[in-house]
Amino acid sequence: MREITASGQTVEEAVQSALEQLNTTRDHVKVDIIDEGKKGLLGVFGSKRAVVKVILTKNQIQQAEKYLKEIVNNMQVATEVTTTVEDKHVTFDLSGEKIALVIGKRGQTLNALQYLVHLAINKDGKDFYTVTVDAEGYRVRRKETLESLAIKMADKATRLNKKVALEPMPAYERKVIHSALQDNHHVSTYSDGVEPHRHIVIKP
């Protein structure tokens, strides 16, 4: 972590000077004001310069992207990572030749990567981010699959007039099922079991 002490006629001027020396922007630093300085007589006599200490903080998003790339490289999969940030949500989209290895069976590997990156990005940072790790549009395809599964299983529960339990899923996939059936007045849904075996039950 780099830091620099700078001075200027005003605190703002001192901070600006430090930012230029660190070659960064205000949102990537922490500023400690050592001395606010004071204006002298006629702005000259007895004036005291402002002094600040500016510390370069970690860029959480860049660190998380680097971490994700390292894991995927260790899996011997050559991938490109495209990062998009919307408010406090970061999406890392992976693409490459052996992308199926990164996705895994029913997205399990992708889910594990997402969990690790979520932990990494929020480890020491000042901001809290939510994370999606996607691979060539897999999340959208999986959402569509889950929605059609929800409708199919709801029909089954209604037809047999008994509860239907789905396979264990991570929380956000269960949310897709709940949302898909929230307007269906013939069934209700609830989650049952303990992670990682928590699953949805559809009840007539």
XYZ file of C-alpha atoms in Angstrom:
204
model
C 0.000 0.000 0.000
C 1.601 3.286 -1.111
C 1.259 6.556 0.735
C 2.498 10.069 0.210
C 2.606 13.300 2.236
C 1.946 16.474 0.281
C 1.376 20.152 0.999
C -0.473 22.996 -0.670
C -2.049 26.403 -0.100
C -5.296 24.582 0.813
C -6.182 21.026 1.827
C -7.746 20.461 -1.600
C -4.592 21.660 -3.355
C -2.447 19.352 -1.192
C -4.715 16.370 -1.941
C -4.606 17.170 -5.676
C -0.811 17.285 -5.565
C -0.685 13.869 -3.863
C -3.131 12.359 -6.368
C -0.960 13.547 -9.261
C 2.137 12.014 -7.666
C 0.339 8.711 -7.047
C -1.221 8.870 -10.523
C -4.678 7.994 -9.209
C -8.118 9.461 -8.462
C -9.858 10.517 -5.249
C -12.051 7.379 -5.004
C -8.964 5.136 -4.751
C -7.357 6.848 -1.767
C -7.808 7.552 1.926
C -6.984 11.113 2.997
C -5.632 12.054 6.456
C -5.383 15.789 7.109
C -2.218 16.453 9.123
C -2.517 20.244 9.115
C -5.320 22.339 7.640
C -2.920 25.268 7.293
C -3.990 28.887 7.688
C -4.248 31.982 5.608
C -1.847 34.693 6.655
C -2.316 38.425 6.676
C -3.263 39.525 3.174
C -3.008 35.853 2.279
C 0.783 36.000 2.537
C 2.318 36.982 5.890
C 2.256 34.241 8.507
C 0.426 31.819 6.226
C 0.858 28.132 6.860
C 0.601 25.464 4.189
C -1.897 22.616 4.487
C -0.370 19.149 4.849
C -2.105 15.843 4.063
C -1.190 12.184 4.032
C -2.791 10.315 1.125
C -2.860 6.514 1.187
C -3.522 4.482 -1.943
C -6.183 1.909 -1.085
C -6.640 -1.416 -2.826
C -8.913 -1.433 -5.824
C -11.258 -4.211 -4.702
C -12.627 -4.926 -8.171
C -9.208 -5.182 -9.841
C -7.934 -7.405 -7.009
C -10.954 -9.719 -7.349
C -10.554 -9.916 -11.131
C -6.877 -10.816 -10.725
C -7.802 -13.493 -8.149
C -10.439 -14.982 -10.482
C -7.945 -15.106 -13.376
C -5.396 -16.900 -11.165
C -7.904 -19.594 -10.156
C -9.042 -20.184 -13.740
C -5.417 -20.306 -14.973
C -4.692 -22.927 -12.309
C -7.558 -24.951 -13.796
C -5.560 -24.857 -17.087
C -8.351 -23.001 -18.859
C -7.479 -20.007 -21.046
C -10.214 -17.417 -20.570
C -10.952 -13.762 -21.134
C -12.618 -11.882 -18.267
C -14.982 -8.965 -18.959
C -15.846 -6.958 -15.861
C -18.896 -4.704 -15.587
C -19.883 -2.670 -12.532
C -23.392 -1.431 -11.847
C -23.803 0.423 -8.542
C -22.373 -2.058 -6.027
C -22.854 -5.156 -8.187
C -19.921 -6.560 -10.166
C -20.313 -9.066 -13.007
C -17.293 -11.037 -14.195
C -18.083 -12.685 -17.534
C -15.734 -15.461 -18.650
C -15.272 -16.607 -22.216
C -12.926 -19.089 -23.836
C -12.579 -22.444 -25.574
C -12.925 -24.847 -22.630
C -15.650 -22.812 -20.914
C -17.660 -25.945 -19.999
C -14.909 -26.847 -17.475
C -15.417 -23.509 -15.739
C -19.201 -23.975 -15.634
C -19.160 -27.550 -14.324
C -22.161 -29.841 -13.811
C -25.297 -27.684 -13.481
C -23.076 -24.662 -12.897
C -21.522 -26.024 -9.694
C -17.965 -24.944 -10.548
C -19.207 -21.511 -11.622
C -21.143 -21.192 -8.351
C -18.038 -22.127 -6.347
C -15.978 -19.520 -8.247
C -18.670 -16.920 -7.602
C -18.635 -17.713 -3.880
C -14.827 -17.411 -3.668
C -14.737 -14.149 -5.627
C -17.533 -12.720 -3.454
C -15.402 -13.477 -0.348
C -12.256 -12.068 -1.967
C -13.770 -8.768 -3.128
C -15.221 -8.015 0.317
C -12.262 -9.253 2.381
C -10.548 -5.995 3.374
C -12.331 -3.401 1.282
C -14.207 -0.333 2.446
C -17.128 -1.013 0.058
C -19.409 -4.054 0.007
C -20.096 -5.580 -3.420
C -22.372 -8.353 -4.627
C -20.883 -10.541 -7.343
C -22.012 -12.554 -10.357
C -19.539 -14.811 -12.144
C -20.980 -15.797 -15.519
C -19.648 -17.747 -18.492
C -20.857 -16.929 -22.008
C -24.454 -16.266 -20.948
C -24.808 -19.442 -18.851
C -26.717 -17.646 -16.082
C -29.491 -16.521 -18.465
C -29.802 -20.025 -19.949
C -29.857 -21.575 -16.465
C -32.552 -19.098 -15.356
C -34.731 -20.093 -18.319
C -34.172 -23.800 -17.502
C -35.121 -23.240 -13.852
C -38.250 -21.273 -14.782
C -39.509 -24.046 -17.087
C -38.591 -26.639 -14.402
C -40.628 -24.642 -11.850
C -43.720 -24.634 -14.104
C -43.347 -28.350 -14.892
C -42.972 -29.327 -11.213
C -45.846 -27.063 -10.132
C -48.086 -28.841 -12.677
C -46.901 -32.192 -11.286
C -47.637 -31.133 -7.684
C -51.129 -29.955 -8.683
C -51.850 -33.039 -10.775
C -50.749 -35.521 -8.077
C -52.037 -33.276 -5.286
C -48.880 -33.799 -3.248
C -45.605 -32.036 -2.400
C -42.759 -32.170 -4.893
C -39.161 -31.659 -3.678
C -36.567 -30.269 -6.093
C -32.828 -30.979 -6.091
C -30.597 -28.866 -3.787
C -29.730 -25.450 -5.255
C -27.824 -22.330 -4.181
C -29.900 -19.489 -2.725
C -30.167 -17.322 -5.859
C -31.349 -20.322 -7.949
C -34.023 -21.086 -5.348
C -35.046 -17.438 -5.632
C -35.631 -17.947 -9.384
C -38.032 -20.835 -8.611
C -39.864 -18.837 -5.913
C -40.227 -15.860 -8.289
C -41.402 -18.034 -11.193
C -44.242 -19.464 -9.086
C -45.201 -16.486 -6.931
C -48.231 -15.681 -9.125
C -49.336 -19.313 -9.382
C -52.321 -19.576 -6.992
C -52.464 -23.389 -7.206
C -49.147 -23.939 -5.388
C -46.921 -22.462 -2.684
C -43.149 -22.846 -2.372
C -40.768 -22.973 0.566
C -37.122 -23.896 1.162
C -36.238 -26.881 3.310
C -33.030 -28.534 4.557
C -29.620 -27.182 5.516
C -26.963 -25.743 3.184
C -25.526 -27.097 0.915
C -28.505 -29.482 0.682
C -31.192 -26.793 0.966
C -33.887 -27.333 -1.625
C -37.306 -26.091 -2.670
C -40.546 -27.876 -1.944
C -43.579 -27.119 -4.126
C -46.838 -27.699 -2.279
C -50.328 -27.745 -3.825
